Short mmCIF file of C-alpha atoms and ligand atoms in Angstrom, two decimals:
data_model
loop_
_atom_site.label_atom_id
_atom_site.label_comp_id
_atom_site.label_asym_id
_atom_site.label_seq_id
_atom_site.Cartn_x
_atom_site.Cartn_y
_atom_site.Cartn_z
CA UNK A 1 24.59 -20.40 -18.40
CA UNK A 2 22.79 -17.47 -19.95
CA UNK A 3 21.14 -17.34 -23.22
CA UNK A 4 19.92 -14.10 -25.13
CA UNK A 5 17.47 -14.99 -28.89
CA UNK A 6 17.29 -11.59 -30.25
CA UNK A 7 13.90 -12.09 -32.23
CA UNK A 8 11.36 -13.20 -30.35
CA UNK A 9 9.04 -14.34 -33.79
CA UNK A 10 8.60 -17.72 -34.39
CA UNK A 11 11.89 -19.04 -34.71
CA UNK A 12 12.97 -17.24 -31.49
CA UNK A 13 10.24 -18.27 -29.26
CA UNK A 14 10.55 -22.09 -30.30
CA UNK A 15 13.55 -22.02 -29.40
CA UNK A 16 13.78 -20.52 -26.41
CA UNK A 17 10.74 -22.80 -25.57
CA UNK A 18 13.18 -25.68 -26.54
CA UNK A 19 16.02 -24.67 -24.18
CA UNK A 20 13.87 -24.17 -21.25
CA UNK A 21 12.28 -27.56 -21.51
CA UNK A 22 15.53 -28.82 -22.25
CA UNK A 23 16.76 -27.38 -18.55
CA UNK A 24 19.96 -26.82 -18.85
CA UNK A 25 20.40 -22.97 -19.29
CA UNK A 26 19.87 -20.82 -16.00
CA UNK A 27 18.34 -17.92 -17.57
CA UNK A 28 16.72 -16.72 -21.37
CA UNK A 29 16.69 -13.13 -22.24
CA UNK A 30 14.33 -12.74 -25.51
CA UNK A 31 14.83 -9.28 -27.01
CA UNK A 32 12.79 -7.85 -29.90
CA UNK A 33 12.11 -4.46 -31.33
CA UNK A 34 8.53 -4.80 -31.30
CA UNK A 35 7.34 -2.76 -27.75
CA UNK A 36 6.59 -5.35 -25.36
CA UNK A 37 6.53 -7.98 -27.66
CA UNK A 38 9.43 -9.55 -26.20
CA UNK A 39 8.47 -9.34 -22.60
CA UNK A 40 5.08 -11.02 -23.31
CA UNK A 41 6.50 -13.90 -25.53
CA UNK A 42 8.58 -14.34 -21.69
CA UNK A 43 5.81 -14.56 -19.52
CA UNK A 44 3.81 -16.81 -21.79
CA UNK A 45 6.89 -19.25 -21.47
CA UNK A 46 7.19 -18.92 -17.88
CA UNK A 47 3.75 -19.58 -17.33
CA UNK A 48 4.89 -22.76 -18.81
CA UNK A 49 7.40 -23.59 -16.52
CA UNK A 50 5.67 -25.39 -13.91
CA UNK A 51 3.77 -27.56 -17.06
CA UNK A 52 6.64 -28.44 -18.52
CA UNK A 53 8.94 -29.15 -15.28
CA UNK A 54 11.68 -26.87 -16.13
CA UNK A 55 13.55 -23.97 -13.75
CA UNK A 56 14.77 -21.74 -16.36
CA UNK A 57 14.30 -18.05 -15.89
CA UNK A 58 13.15 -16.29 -19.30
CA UNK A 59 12.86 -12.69 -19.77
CA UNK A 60 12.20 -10.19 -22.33
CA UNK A 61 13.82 -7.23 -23.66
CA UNK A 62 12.34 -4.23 -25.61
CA UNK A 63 15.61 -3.54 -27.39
CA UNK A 64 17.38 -3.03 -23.85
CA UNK A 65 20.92 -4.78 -24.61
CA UNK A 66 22.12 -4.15 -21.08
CA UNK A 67 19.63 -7.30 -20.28
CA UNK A 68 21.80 -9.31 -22.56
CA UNK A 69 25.31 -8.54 -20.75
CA UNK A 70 27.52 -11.06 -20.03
CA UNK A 71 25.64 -14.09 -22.48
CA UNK A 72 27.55 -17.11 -22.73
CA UNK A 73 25.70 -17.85 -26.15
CA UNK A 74 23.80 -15.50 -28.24
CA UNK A 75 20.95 -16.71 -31.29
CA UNK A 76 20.27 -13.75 -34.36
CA UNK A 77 16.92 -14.99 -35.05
CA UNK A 78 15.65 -11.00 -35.80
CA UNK A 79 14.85 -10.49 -39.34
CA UNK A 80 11.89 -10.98 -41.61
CA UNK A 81 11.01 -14.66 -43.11
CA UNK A 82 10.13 -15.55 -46.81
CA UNK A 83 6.77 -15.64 -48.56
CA UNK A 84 5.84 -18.36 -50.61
CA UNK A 85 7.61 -18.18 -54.06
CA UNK A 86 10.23 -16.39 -52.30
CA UNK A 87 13.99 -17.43 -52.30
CA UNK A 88 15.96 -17.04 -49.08
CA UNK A 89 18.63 -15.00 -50.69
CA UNK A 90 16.03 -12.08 -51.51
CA UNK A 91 15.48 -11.10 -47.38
CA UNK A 92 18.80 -10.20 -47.64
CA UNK A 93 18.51 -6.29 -48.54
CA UNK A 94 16.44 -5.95 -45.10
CA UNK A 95 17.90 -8.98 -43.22
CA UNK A 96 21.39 -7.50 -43.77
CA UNK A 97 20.93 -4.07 -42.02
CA UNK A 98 19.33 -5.95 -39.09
CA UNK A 99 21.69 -8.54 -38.76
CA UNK A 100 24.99 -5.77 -38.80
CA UNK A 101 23.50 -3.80 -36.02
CA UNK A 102 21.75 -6.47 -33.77
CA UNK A 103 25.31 -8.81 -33.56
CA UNK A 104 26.89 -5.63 -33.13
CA UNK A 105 25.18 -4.43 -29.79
CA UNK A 106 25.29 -8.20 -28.60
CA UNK A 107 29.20 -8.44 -29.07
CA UNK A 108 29.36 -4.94 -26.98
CA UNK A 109 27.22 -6.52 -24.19
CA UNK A 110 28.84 -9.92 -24.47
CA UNK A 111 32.31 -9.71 -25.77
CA UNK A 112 33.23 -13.05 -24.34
CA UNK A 113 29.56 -14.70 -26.53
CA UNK A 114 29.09 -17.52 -28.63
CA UNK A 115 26.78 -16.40 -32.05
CA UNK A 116 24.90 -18.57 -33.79
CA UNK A 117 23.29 -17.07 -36.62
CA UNK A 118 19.72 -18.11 -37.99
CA UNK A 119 18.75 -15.55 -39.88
CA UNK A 120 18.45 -15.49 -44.11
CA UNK A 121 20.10 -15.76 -46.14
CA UNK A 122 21.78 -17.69 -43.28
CA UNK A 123 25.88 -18.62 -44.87
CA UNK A 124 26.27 -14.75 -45.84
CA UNK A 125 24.64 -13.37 -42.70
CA UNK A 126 27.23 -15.69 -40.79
CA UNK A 127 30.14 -13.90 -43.22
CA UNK A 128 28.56 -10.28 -42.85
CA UNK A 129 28.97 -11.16 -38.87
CA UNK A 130 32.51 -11.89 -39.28
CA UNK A 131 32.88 -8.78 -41.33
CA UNK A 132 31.72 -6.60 -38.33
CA UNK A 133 32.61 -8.28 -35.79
CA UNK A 134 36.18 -9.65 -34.05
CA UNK A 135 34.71 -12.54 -32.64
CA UNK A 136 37.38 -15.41 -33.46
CA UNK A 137 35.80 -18.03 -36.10
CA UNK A 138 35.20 -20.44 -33.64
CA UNK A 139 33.12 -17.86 -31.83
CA UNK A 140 30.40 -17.46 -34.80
CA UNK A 141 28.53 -20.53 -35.87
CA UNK A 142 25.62 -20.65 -38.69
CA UNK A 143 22.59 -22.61 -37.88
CA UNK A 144 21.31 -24.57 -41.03
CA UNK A 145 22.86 -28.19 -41.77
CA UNK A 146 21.36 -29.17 -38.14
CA UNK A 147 18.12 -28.51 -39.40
CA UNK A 148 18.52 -29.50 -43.17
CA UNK A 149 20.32 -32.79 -41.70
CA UNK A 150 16.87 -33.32 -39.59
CA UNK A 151 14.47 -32.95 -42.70
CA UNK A 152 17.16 -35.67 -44.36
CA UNK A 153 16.25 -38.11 -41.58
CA UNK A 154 12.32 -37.29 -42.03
CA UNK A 155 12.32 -37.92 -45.64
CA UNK A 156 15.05 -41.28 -45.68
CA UNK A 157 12.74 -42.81 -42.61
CA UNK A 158 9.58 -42.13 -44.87
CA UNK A 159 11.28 -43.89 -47.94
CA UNK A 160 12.92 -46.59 -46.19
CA UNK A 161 9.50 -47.16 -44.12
CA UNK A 162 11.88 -47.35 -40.70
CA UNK A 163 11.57 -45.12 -37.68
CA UNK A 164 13.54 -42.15 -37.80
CA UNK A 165 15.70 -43.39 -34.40
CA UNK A 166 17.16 -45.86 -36.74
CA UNK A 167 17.87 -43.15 -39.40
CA UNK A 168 21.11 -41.20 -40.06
CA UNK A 169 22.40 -38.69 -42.67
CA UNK A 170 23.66 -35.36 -42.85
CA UNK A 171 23.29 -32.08 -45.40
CA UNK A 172 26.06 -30.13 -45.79
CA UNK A 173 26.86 -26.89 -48.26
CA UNK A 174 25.04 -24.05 -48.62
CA UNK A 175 21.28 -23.57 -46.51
CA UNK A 176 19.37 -22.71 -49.81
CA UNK A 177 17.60 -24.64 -51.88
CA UNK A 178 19.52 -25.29 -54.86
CA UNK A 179 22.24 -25.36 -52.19
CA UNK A 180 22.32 -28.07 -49.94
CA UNK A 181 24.53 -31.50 -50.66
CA UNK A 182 22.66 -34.13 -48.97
CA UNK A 183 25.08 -36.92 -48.28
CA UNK A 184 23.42 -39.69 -49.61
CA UNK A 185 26.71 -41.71 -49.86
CA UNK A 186 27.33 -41.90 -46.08
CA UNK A 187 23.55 -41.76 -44.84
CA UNK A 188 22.57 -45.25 -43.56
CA UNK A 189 19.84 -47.24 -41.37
CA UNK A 190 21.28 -48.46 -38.11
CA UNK A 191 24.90 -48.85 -40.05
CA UNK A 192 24.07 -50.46 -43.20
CA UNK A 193 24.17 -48.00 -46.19
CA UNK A 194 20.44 -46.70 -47.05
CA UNK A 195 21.57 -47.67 -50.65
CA UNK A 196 20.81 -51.20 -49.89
CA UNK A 197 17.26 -50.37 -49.21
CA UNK A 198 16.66 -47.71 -51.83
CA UNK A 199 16.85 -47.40 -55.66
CA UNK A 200 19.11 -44.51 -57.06
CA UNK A 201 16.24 -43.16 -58.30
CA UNK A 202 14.34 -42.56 -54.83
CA UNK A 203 17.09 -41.51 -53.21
CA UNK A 204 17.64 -38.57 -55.55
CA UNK A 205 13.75 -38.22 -54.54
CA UNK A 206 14.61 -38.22 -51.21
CA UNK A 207 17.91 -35.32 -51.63
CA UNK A 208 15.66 -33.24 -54.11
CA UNK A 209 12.28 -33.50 -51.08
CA UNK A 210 15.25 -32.45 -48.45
CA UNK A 211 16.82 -29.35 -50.54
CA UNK A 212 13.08 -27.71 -51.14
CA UNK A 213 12.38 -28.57 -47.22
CA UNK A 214 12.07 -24.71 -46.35
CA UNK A 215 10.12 -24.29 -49.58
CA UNK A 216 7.28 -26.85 -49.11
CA UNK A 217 6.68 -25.67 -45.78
CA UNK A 218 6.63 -22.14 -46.78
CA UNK A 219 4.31 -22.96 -49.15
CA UNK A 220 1.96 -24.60 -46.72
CA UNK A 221 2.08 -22.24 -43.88
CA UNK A 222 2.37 -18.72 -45.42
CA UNK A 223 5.70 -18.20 -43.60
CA UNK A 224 8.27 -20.24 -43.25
CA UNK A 225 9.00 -23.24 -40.53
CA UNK A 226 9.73 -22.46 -36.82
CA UNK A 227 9.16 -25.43 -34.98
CA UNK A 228 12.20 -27.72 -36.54
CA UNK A 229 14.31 -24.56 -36.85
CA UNK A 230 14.18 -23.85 -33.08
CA UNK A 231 14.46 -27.77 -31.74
CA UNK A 232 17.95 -27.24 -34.19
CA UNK A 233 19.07 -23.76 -32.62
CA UNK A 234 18.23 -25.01 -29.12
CA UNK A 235 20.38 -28.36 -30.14
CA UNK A 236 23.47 -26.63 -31.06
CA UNK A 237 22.71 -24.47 -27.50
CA UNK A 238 22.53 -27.64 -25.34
CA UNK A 239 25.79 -28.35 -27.61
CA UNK A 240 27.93 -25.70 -26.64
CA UNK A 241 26.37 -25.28 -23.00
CA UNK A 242 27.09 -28.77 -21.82
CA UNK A 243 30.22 -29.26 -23.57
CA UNK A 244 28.67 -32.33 -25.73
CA UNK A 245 31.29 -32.74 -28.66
CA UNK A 246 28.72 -33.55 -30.52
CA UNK A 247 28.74 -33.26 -34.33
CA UNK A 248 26.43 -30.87 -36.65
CA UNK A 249 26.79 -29.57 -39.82
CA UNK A 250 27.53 -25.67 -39.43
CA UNK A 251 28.29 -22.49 -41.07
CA UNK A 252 31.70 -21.39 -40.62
CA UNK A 253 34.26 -19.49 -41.83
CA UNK A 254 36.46 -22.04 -44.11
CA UNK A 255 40.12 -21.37 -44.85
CA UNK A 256 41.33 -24.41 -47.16
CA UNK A 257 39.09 -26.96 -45.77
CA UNK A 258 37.00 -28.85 -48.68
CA UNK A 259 39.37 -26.58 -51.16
CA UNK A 260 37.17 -24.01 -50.12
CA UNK A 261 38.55 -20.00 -48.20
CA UNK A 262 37.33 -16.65 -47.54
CA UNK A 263 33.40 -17.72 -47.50
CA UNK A 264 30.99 -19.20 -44.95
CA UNK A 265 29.30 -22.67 -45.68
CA UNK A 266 28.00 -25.76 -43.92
CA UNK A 267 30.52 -28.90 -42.80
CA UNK A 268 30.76 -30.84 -39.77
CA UNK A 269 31.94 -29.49 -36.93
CA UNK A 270 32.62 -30.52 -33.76
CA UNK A 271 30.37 -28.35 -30.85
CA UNK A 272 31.81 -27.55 -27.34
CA UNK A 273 32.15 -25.29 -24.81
CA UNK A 274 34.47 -23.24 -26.82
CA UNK A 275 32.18 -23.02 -30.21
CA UNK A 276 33.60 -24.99 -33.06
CA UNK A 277 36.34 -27.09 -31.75
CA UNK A 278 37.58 -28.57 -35.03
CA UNK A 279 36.35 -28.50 -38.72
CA UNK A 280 35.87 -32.65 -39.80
CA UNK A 281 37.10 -33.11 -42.96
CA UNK A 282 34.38 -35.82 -44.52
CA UNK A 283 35.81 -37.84 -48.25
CA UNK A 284 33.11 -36.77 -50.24
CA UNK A 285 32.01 -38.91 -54.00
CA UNK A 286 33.20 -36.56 -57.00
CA UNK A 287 29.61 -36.14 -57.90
CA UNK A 288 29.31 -34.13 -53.81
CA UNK A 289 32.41 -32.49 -54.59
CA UNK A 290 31.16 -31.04 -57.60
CA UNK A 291 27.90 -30.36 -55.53
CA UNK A 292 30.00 -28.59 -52.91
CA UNK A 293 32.08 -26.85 -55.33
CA UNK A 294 28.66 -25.24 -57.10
CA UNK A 295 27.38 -24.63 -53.61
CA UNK A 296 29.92 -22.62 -52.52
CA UNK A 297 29.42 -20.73 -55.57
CA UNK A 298 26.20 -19.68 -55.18
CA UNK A 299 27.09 -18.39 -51.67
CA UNK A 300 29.67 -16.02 -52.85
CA UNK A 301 27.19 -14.85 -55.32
CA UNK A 302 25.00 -13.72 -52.49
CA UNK A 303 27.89 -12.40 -50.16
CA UNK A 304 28.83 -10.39 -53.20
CA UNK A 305 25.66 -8.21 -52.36
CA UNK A 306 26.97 -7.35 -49.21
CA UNK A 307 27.49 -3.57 -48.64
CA UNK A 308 31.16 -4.20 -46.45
N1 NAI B 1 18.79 -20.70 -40.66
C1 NAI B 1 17.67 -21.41 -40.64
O1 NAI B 1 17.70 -22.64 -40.71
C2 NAI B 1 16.36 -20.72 -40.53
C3 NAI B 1 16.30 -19.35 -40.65
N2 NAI B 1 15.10 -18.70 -40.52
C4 NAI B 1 15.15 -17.24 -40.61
O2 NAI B 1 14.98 -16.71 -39.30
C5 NAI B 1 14.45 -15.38 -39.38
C6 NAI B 1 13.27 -15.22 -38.42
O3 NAI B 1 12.18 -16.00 -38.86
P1 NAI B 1 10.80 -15.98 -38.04
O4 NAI B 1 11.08 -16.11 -36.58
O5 NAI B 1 9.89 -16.93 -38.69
O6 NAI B 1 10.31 -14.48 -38.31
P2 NAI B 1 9.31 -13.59 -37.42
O7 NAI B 1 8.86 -12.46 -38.28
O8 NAI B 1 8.30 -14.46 -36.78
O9 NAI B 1 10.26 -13.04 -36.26
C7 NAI B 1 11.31 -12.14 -36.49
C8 NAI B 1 11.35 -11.19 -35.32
O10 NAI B 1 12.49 -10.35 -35.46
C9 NAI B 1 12.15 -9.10 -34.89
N3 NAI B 1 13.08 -8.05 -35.34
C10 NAI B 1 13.16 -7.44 -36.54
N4 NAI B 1 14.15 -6.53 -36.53
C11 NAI B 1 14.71 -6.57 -35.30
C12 NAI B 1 15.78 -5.89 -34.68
N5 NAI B 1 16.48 -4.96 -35.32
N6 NAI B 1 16.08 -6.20 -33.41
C13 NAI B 1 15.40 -7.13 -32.74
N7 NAI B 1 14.36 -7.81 -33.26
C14 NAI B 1 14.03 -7.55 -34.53
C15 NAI B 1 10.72 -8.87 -35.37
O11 NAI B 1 10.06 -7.88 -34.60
C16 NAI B 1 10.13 -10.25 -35.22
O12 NAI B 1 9.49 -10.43 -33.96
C17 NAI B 1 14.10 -15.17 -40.86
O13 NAI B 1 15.12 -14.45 -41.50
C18 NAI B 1 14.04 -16.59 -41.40
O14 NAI B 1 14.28 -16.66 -42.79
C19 NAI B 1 13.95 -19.35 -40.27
C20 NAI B 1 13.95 -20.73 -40.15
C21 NAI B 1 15.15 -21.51 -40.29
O1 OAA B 2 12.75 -21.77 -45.59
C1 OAA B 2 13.03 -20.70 -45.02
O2 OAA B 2 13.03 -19.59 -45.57
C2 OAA B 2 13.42 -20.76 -43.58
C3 OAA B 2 14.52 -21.71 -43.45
O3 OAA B 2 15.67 -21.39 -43.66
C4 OAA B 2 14.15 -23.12 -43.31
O4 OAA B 2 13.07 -23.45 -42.78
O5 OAA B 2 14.95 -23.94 -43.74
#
């Protein structure tokens, strides 16, 4: 199973660190732009290897794409992060230009890859790649309800006081901040609805603390998150590579599902060995309909700023 994270930043270096300690994939090729930057990220991990128990080979790439050939699974990490006070949706006038030529080259090395797209604003970078691209949808998979669904759990296990192994929720909708419809309806605490522990009150708390997740901690670090971001890429990875089934919330290309067509946006999907393997349709209140329904919205606001 090989791996290529174009980006080797934050985001791309946590979660290649993830995968190799995770041991499943036989080889990570990190590629960046910056000279060398890439190859030293690499050997820093692999100096790791015999720490951390794992046999995974990790190289790096100064914009060679013949390294990448042949990737079962490729992460778009490359592009530059928000500032605090920033909005995701304003990286996209540089992120856009990256993101067109970087999945580009990948698709000509790897025409048989899996792409999972990380980088801001996330749902329209996951369109623009289907734009330029003629990867089949099931092919191109937006990383951002995985992690959103994770900062969920965080917040509901600090509310309910419970440890976050007994936790579960998901976010779907848009990855922005005014975006995201945490499903507060279906979350619960090992089965029993988190309503029965929580007023209405602090679960709206709880949503509103999830949808400015990215904010706070790009408020608090300068730059935004990495380590959560790449534990979620790497996730979906180990998803796909071992043929888990498992379900995450993902970006994807939506024709009729949740009333919604022609735009990327977060659901549940089911991850295998061939990508998305089905689109779950969840009931949703009318109050996360209406959510939804703004969401998507707001998404095709941003794709509209897409130079296709
Ligand atoms: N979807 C999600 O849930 C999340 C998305 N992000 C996004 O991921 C992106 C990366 O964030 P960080 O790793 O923190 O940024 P970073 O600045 O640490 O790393 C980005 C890397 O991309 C490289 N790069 C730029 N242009 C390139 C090109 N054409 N080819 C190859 N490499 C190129 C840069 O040299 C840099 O090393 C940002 O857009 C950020 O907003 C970050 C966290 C979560
Ligand atoms: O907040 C950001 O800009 C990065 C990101 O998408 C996240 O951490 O959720």
């Amino acid at each position: 199973m090989k791996v290529t994270v174009v980006g080797a930043g934050a985001v791309g270096a946590s979660c290649a660190e993830y995968i190799a300690i995770k041991n499943f994939a036989s080889e990570v090729v990190l590629l960046d732009i910056k000279e060398g930057y890439a190859e030293g990220k690499a050997m820093d991990l692999m100096q790791t290897a015999s720490l951390n128990g794992f046999d995974t080979k990790i190289t790096g790439s100064t914009s060679d794409y013949s390294k990448t050939a042949n990737s079962d699974i490729c992460v778009i990490t490359s592009g530059i992060p928000r500032k605090p006070g920033m909005t995701r949706e304003e990286l996209i006038g540089i992120n856009a230009g990256i993101v067109k030529t970087v999945s580009a080259s990948l698709v000509e090395h790897s025409p048989n890859t899996i792409l999972i797209v990380v980088s801001n604003p996330m749902d329209t970078m996951t369109y623009l790649v289907h734009k330029i691209t003629d990867l089949p949808k099931h092919r191109i998979i937006g990383m951002g309800g995985a992690l959103d669904s994770a900062r969920f759990k965080y917040r509901l296990a600090e509310a309910l006081e419970a440890p976050i192994s007994d936790v579960d929720g998901m976010v779907i909708g848009g990855h922005s901040d005014k975006g995201m419809v945490p499903l507060t309806s279906h979350a619960t605490r090992n089965s029993i609805k988190v309503s029965e522990f929580l007023s209405e009150e602090r679960l709206n708390q709880v949503a509103a603390d999830t949808k400015v997740g990215g904010a706070t901690l790009t408020g608090l670090l300068g730059t935004s998150a990495w380590y959560a971001p790449g534990a979620a890429v790497s996730g979906l990875v180990q998803a796909i590579a071992c043929d888990q089934k498992k379900v995450y919330p993902c970006s994807t290309l939506l024709d009729g599902e949740y009333g919604l067509s022609d735009l990327c946006i977060g659901v549940p999907v089911v991850l295998g060995r061939n990508g998305i393997e089905r689109i779950v349709d969840v009931s949703l209140s009318d109050a996360e309909k209406e959510h939804m329904k703004a969401s998507a919205e707001g998404v095709k606001k941003t794709n509209g700023l897409l130079e296709l």
